[in-house]
Coordinates of C-alpha atoms in Angstrom, one line a residue:
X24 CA 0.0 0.0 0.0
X25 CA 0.9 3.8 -0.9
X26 CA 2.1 5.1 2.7
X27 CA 1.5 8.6 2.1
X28 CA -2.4 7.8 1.9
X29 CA -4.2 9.4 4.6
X30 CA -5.8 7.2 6.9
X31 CA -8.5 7.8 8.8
X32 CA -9.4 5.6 11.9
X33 CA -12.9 5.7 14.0
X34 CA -12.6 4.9 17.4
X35 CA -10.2 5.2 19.7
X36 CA -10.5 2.0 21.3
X37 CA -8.5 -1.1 21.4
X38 CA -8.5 -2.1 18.3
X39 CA -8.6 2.0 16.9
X40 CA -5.6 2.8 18.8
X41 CA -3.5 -0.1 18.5
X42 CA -3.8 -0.1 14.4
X43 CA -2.9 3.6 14.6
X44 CA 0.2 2.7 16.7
X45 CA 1.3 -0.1 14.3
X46 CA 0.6 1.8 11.2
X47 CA 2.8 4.4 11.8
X48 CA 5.4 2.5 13.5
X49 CA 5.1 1.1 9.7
X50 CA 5.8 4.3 8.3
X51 CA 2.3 5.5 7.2
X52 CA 2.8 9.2 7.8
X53 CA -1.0 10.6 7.9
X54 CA -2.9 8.0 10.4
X55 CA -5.5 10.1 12.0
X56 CA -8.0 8.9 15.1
X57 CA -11.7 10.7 15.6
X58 CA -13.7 9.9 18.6
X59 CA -16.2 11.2 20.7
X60 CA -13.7 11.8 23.7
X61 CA -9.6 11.5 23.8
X62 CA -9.3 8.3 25.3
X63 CA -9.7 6.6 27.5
X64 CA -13.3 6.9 26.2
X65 CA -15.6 7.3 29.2
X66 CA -18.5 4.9 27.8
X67 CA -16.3 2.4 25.7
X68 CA -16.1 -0.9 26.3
X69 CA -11.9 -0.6 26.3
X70 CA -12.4 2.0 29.5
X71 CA -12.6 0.5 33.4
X72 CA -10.4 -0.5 35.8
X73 CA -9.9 -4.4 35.5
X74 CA -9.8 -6.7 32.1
X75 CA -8.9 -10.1 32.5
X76 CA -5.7 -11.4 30.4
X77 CA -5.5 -14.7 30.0
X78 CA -4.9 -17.4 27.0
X79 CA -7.4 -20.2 28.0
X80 CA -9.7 -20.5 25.0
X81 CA -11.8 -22.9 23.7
X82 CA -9.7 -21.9 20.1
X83 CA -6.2 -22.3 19.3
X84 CA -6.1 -19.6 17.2
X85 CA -6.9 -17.3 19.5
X86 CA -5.1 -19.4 22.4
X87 CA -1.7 -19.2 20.5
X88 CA -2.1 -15.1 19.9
X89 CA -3.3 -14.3 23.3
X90 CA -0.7 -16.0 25.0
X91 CA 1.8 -14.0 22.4
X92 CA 0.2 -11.0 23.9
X93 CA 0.4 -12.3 27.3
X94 CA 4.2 -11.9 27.5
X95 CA 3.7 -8.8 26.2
X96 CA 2.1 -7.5 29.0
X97 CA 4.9 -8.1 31.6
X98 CA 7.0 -5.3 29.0
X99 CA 8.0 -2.4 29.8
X100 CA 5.7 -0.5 27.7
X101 CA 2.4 -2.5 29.1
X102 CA 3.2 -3.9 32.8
X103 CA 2.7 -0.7 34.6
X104 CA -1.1 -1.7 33.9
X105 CA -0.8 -5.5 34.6
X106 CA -1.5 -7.4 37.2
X107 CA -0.6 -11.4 37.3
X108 CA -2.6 -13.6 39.0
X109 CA -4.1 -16.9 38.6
X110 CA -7.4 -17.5 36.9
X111 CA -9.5 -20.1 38.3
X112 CA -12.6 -21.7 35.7
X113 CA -15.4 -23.2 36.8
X114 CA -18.7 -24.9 35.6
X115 CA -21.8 -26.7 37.4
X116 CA -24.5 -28.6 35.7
X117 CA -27.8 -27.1 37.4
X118 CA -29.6 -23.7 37.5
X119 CA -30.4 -21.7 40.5
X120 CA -33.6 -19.3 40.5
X121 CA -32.1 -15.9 40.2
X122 CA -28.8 -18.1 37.6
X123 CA -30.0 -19.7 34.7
X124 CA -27.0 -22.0 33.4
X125 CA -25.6 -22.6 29.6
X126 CA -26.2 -26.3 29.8
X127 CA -23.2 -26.6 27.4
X128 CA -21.0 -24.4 29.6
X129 CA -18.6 -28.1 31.1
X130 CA -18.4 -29.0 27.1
X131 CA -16.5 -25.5 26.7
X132 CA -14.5 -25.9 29.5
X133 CA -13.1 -29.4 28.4
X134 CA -12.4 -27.7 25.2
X135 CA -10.5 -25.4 26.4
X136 CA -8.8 -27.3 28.6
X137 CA -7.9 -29.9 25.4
X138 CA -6.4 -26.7 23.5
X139 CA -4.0 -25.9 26.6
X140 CA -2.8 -28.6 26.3
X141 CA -2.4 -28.9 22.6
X142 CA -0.4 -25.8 22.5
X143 CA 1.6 -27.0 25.3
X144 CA 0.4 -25.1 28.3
X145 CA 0.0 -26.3 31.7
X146 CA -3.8 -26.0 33.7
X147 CA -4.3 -27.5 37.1
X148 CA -7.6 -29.8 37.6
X149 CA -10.2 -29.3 40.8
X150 CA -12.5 -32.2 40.7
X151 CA -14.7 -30.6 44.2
X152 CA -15.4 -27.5 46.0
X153 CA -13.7 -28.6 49.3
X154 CA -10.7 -29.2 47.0
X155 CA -11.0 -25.8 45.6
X156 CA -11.3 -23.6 48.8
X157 CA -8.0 -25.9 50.0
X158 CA -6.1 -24.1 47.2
X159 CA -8.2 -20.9 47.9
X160 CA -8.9 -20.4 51.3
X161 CA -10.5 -16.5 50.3
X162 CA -13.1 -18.2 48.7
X163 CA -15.7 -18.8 51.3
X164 CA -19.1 -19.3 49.6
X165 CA -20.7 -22.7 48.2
X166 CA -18.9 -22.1 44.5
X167 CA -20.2 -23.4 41.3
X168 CA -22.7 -25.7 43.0
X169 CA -24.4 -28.3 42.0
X170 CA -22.3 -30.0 40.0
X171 CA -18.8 -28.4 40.2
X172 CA -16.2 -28.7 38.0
X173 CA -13.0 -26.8 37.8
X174 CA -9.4 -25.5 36.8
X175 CA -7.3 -23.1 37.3
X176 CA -3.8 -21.6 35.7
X177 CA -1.1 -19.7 37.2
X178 CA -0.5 -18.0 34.4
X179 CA -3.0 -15.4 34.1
X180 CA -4.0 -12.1 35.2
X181 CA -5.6 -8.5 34.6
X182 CA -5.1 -5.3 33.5
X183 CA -6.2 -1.4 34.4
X184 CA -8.0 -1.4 31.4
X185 CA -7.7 2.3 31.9
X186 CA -4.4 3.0 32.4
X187 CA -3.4 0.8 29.9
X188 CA -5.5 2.7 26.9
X189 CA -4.2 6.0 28.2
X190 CA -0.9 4.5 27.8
X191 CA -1.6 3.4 24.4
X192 CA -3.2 6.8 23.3
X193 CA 0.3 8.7 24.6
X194 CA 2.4 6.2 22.6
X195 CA 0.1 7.1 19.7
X196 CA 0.7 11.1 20.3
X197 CA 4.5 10.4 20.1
X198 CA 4.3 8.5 17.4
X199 CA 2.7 11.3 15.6
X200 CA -1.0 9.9 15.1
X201 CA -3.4 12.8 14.9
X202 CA -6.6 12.9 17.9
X203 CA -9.8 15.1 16.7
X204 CA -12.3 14.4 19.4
X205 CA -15.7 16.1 20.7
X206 CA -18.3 17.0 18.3
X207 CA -16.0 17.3 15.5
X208 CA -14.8 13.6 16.0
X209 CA -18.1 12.6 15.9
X210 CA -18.8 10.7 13.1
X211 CA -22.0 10.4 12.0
X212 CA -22.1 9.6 8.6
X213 CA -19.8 9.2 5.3
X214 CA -19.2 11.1 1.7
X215 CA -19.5 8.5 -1.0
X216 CA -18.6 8.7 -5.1
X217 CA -20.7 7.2 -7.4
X218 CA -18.9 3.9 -6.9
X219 CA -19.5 3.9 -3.6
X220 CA -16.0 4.9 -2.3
X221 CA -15.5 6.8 0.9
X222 CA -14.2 10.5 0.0
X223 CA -14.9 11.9 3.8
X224 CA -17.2 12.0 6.9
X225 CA -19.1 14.4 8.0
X226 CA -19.0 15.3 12.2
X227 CA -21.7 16.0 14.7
X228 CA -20.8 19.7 14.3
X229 CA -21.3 19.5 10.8
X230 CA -17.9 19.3 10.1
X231 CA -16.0 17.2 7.2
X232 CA -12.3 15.0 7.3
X233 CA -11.4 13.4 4.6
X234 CA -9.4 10.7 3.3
X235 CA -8.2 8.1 1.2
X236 CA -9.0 4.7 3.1
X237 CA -11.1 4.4 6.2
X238 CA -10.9 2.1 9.5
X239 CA -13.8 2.0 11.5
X240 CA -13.3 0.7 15.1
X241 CA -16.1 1.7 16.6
X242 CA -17.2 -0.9 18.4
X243 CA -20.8 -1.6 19.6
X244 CA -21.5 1.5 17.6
X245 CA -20.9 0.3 14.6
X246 CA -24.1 -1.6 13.4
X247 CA -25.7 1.9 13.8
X248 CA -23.1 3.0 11.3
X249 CA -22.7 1.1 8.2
X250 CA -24.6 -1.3 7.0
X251 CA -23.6 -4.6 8.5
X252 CA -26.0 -7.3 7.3
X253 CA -26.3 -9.3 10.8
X254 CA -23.0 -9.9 10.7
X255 CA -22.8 -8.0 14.0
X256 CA -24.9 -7.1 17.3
X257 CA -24.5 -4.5 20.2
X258 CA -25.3 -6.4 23.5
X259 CA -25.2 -4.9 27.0
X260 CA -23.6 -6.8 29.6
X261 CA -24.0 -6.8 33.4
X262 CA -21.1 -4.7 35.5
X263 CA -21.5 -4.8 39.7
X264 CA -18.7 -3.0 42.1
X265 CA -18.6 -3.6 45.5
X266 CA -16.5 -1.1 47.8
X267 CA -14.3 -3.0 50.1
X268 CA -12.4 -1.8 53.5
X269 CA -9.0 -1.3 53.3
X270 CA -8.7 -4.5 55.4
X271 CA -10.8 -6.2 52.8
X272 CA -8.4 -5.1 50.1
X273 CA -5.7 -6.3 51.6
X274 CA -7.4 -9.7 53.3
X275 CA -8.2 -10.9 49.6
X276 CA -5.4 -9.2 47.4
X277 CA -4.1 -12.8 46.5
X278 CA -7.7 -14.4 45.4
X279 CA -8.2 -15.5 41.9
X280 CA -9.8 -14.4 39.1
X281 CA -13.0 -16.3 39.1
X282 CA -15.0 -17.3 36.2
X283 CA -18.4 -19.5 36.2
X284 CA -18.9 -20.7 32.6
X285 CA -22.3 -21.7 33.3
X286 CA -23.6 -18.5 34.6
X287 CA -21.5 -16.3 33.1
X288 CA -20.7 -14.4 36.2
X289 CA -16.4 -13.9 37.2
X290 CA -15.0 -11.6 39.7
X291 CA -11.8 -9.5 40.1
X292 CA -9.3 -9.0 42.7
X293 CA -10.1 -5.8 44.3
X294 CA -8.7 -3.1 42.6
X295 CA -6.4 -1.4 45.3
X296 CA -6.3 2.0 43.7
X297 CA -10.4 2.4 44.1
X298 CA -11.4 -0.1 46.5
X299 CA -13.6 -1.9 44.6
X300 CA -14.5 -5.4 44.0
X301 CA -15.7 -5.6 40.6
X302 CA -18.1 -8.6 39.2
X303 CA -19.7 -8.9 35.7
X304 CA -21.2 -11.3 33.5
X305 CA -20.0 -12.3 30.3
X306 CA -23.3 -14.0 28.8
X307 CA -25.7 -13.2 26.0
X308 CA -27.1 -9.8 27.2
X309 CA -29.4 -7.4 26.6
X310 CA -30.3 -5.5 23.1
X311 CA -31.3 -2.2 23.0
X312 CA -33.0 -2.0 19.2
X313 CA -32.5 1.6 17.9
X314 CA -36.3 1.8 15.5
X315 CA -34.8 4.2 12.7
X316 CA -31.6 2.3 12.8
X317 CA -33.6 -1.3 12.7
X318 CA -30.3 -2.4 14.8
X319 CA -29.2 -2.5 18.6
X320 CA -26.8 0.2 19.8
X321 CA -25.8 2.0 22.8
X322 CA -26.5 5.5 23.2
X323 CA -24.3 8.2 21.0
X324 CA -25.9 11.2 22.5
X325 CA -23.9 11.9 25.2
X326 CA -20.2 10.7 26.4
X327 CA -20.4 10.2 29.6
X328 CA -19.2 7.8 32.4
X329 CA -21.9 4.3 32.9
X330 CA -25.1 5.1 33.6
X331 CA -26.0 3.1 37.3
X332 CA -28.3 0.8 36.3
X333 CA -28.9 -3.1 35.2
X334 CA -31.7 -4.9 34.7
X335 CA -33.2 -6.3 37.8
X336 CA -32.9 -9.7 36.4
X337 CA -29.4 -9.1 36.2
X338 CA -28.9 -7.2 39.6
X339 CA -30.4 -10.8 40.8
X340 CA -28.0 -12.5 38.8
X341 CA -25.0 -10.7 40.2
X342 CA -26.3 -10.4 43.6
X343 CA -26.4 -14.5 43.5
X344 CA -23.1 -14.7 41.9
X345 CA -21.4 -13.0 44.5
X346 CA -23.3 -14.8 47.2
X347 CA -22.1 -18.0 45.9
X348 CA -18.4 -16.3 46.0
X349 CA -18.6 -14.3 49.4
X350 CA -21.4 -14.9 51.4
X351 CA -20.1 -12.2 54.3
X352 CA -20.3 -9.5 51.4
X353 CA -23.5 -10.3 49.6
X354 CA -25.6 -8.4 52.0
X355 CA -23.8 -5.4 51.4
X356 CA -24.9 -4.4 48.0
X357 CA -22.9 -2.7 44.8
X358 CA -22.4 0.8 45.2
X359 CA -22.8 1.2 41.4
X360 CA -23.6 -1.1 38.4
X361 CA -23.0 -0.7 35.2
X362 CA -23.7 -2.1 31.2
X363 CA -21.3 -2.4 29.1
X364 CA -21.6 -2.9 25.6
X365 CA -20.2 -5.6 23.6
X366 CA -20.0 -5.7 19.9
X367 CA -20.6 -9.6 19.5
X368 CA -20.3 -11.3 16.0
X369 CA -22.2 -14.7 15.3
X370 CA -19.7 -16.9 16.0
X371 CA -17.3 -14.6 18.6
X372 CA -14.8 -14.1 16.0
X373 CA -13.3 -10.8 14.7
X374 CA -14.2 -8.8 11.7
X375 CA -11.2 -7.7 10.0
X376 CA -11.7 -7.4 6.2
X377 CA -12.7 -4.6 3.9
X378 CA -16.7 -3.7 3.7
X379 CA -18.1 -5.5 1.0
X380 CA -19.7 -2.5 -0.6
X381 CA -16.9 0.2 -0.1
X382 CA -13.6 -0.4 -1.5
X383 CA -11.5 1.9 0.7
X384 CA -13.7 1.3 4.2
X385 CA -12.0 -1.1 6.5
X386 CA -13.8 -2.5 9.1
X387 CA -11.7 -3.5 12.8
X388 CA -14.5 -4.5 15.2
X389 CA -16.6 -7.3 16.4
X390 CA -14.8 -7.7 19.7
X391 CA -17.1 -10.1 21.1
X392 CA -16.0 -9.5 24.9
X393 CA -13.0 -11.0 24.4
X394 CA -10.6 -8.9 22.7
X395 CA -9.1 -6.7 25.5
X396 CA -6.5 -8.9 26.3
X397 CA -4.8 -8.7 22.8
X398 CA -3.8 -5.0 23.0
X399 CA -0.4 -5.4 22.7
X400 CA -0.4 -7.7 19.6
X401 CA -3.6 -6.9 17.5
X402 CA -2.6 -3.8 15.9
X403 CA 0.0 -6.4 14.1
X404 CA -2.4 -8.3 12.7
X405 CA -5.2 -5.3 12.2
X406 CA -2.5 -3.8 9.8
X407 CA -1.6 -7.1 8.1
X408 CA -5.6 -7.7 7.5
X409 CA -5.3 -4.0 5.8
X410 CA -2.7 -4.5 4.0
X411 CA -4.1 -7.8 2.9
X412 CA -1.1 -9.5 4.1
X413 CA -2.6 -12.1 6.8
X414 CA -2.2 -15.8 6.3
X415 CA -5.4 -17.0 4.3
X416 CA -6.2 -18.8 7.2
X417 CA -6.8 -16.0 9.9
X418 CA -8.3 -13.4 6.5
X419 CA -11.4 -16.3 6.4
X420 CA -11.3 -16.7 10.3
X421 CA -12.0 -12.5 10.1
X422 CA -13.8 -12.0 7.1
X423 CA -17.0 -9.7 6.8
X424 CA -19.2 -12.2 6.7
X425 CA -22.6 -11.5 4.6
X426 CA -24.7 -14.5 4.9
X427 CA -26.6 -13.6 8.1
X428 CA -28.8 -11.0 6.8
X429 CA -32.5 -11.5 7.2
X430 CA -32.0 -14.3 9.9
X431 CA -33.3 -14.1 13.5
X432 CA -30.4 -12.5 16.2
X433 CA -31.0 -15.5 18.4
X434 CA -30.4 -17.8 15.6
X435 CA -27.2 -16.2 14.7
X436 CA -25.8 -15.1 17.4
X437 CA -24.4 -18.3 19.3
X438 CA -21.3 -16.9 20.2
X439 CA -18.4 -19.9 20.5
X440 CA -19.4 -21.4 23.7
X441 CA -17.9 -19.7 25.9
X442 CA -21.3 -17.3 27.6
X443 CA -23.0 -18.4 30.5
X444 CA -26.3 -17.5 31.8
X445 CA -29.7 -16.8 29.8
X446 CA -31.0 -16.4 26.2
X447 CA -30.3 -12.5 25.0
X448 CA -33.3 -10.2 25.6
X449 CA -34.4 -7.3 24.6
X450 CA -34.8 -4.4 27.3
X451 CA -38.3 -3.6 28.2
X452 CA -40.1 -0.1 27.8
X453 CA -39.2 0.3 31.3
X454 CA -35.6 -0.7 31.4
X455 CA -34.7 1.5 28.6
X456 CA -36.1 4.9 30.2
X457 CA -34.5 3.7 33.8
X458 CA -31.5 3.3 31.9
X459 CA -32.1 6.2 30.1
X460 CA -32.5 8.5 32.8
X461 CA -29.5 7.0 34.8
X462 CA -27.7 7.5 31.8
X463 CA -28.5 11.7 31.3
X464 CA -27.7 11.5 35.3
X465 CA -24.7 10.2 34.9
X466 CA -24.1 13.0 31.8
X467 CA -24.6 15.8 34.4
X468 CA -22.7 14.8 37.4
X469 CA -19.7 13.9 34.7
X470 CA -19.7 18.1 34.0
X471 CA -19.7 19.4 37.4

């Protein structure tokens, strides 16, 4: 490719920033990022203050490049924000009342287990719950009950998700990649020839940047962007943080990561810089269909920081998951919640490929609540998938794929296994103006 074209990335997430960084490390000398905010961006899914980073997958492909990134992350440029600790995987084979199961969630967990081991990495088995607390005496609640099954790896951790993007966003400035953010970073539509070739976009304030290939990274935005067929869906997932004592920080500083395939629910160490102990849910979520858009998406109104509401459903859902994890703290309640969005393709893999219908639009997205982790390694391949350089194998792994249109989102969107919990829903009448209220609450506080 001609590296004094002007490219022009959207988002300034993981996947924006990191292909900014690599293209101009590659010598692209106009690489310019738009967002909504200079990141970290208050309501992306890149921005909090715990992702986990680990490499056990149910897919070598993915298993093989996250644990290239995981020895990235105890670099220099990337372990001020990392954290290692051991991640500990369970599953059980009944439901609860307020945790609906995956009934398929032990099948994942053997898979994943059998790729460990094909790529030569070592997992440690826990066959009962009395077996597990042995090894993790912080861990004082009935577990993954009935039916527990387990594993854990000592090779594993998590990162300030935050600190690590404003990291990557000051590597970017040095580097010479260009930031226009607020209104006029915006984007909110494109300029198209008659062949359907992007010549600019136009801003929220009306403004115009153009360019001579495009990279949208915009996350679960981007279905309410261009047209994307089905081949991707904005879900909200659950976010709980409990604030712990000081003494509580330091009493269970050396727990696990803990991650219930079946119910989707996994918990942090506390985060000693806030105090919190933060839970979530990694499942299929909620949709939030946009009627003029005919797709899910988050709101683009306003940037602002999560609004401080979930589903009561889902407060239920967390509220049990945590009981099951720390009985003493249950009673206690989160101080805040949260919903974060994914941007979840059918299948959970990537979308890295050019958009069918625009010959210089690039799309980097479909992050699938998963792709965190890979920040120090997936501008590499972003760039390669660009410069149509990728190994055929990974270019049809990340393909846009177009044969999902006009098929029902519960249908297609599976996922790879790996989600716990119940079917996807969409959020009622009432959610939606809770959440919508929270939200502009949230907006106001976030300018005082």
């Amino acid at each position: 490719m001609d590296k004094s074209e002007r490219i022009v990335i959207i988002g300034a997430g993981v996947f924006g920033l990191s292909t900014a960084l690599q293209l101009k490390e590659e010598g692209y000398a106009s690489v310019t990022v738009l967002d909504r905010s200079m990141p970290p961006v208050p309501d992306g899914s890149s921005n909090d203050i715990s992702r986990i980073i680990r490499f056990d997958y149910g897919d070598a492909v993915y298993a093989r490049i996250a644990k290239e990134a995981f020895d990235l992350w105890q670099q220099p440029e990337y372990s001020d924000a990392f954290y290692p600790t051991t991640c500990l995987w369970v599953s059980q084979d009944s439901s609860t009342p307020e945790q609906p199961i995956q009934p398929k969630a032990k099948e994942y967990s053997d898979k994943t287990k059998r790729v460990l081991t094909q790529i030569g990495q070592e997992w440690h088995a826990l066959k009962s719950v009395e077996e597990t607390k042995e090894k993790f005496p912080d861990l004082t609640g009935r577990l993954a009950t009935p039916g527990f099954d387990g594993f854990y790896n000592d090779i594993a951790g998590w990162a300030d998700a935050g600190k690590a993007i404003a990291r990557l966003a000051s590597r970017c400035v040095s580097a010479g990649v260009s930031f226009i953010t607020g209104r006029n970073g915006q984007v909110i539509d494109f300029e198209k020839d008659g062949n359907g070739a992007i010549k600019a976009v136009t801003t929220a304030d009306g403004g115009r940047v153009s360019g001579d290939k495009f990279i949208v990274a915009t996350g679960a935005w981007t279905a309410s962007l261009i047209p994307t067929w089905n081949s991707m869906l904005a879900a909200g997932q659950l976010v709980g943080y409990l604030k712990l004592t000081p003494e509580e920080c330091l009493q269970l500083k050396d727990m696990p990561i803990y991650f219930n395939f079946s119910t989707g629910f996994f918990c942090f160490p506390p985060h000693q810089g806030t105090g919190y102990l933060k839970v979530a849910v990694h499942g299929l979520g909620y949709t939030r269909n946009n009627e003029a858009a005919k797709v899910s998406s988050p709101p683009t109104d306003a940037v602002a920081s999560r609004a401080n509401y979930v589903p009561p459903d889902g407060l239920r859902r967390m509220e049990a998951g945590l009981k099951d994890l720390f009985p003493q703290l249950a009673p206690r309640g989160f101080e805040r919640t949260g919903i974060c969005w994914y941007n979840d393709t059918p299948t959970g893999d990537f979308i890295f490929d050019f958009h069918p219908d625009h010959s210089n639009l690039f799309i980097a997205t479909g992050g699938s609540g998963h792709a965190f982790k890979f920040l120090p390694v997936i501008g590499k391949y972003i760039s390669a998938a660009f410069q149509r350089s990728l190994p055929n194998d990974l270019m049809t792994k990340w393909k846009f794929q177009t044969q999902y249109r006009e098929r029902f989102q519960n249908e297609v969107f599976a996922g790879d296994g790996s989600r716990g919990g119940p079917e996807r829903r969409e959020m009622t009448i009432s959610e939606r103006n809770f959440f919508d209220g929270a939200l502009a609450l949230s907006s106001r506080q976030s300018k005082i």
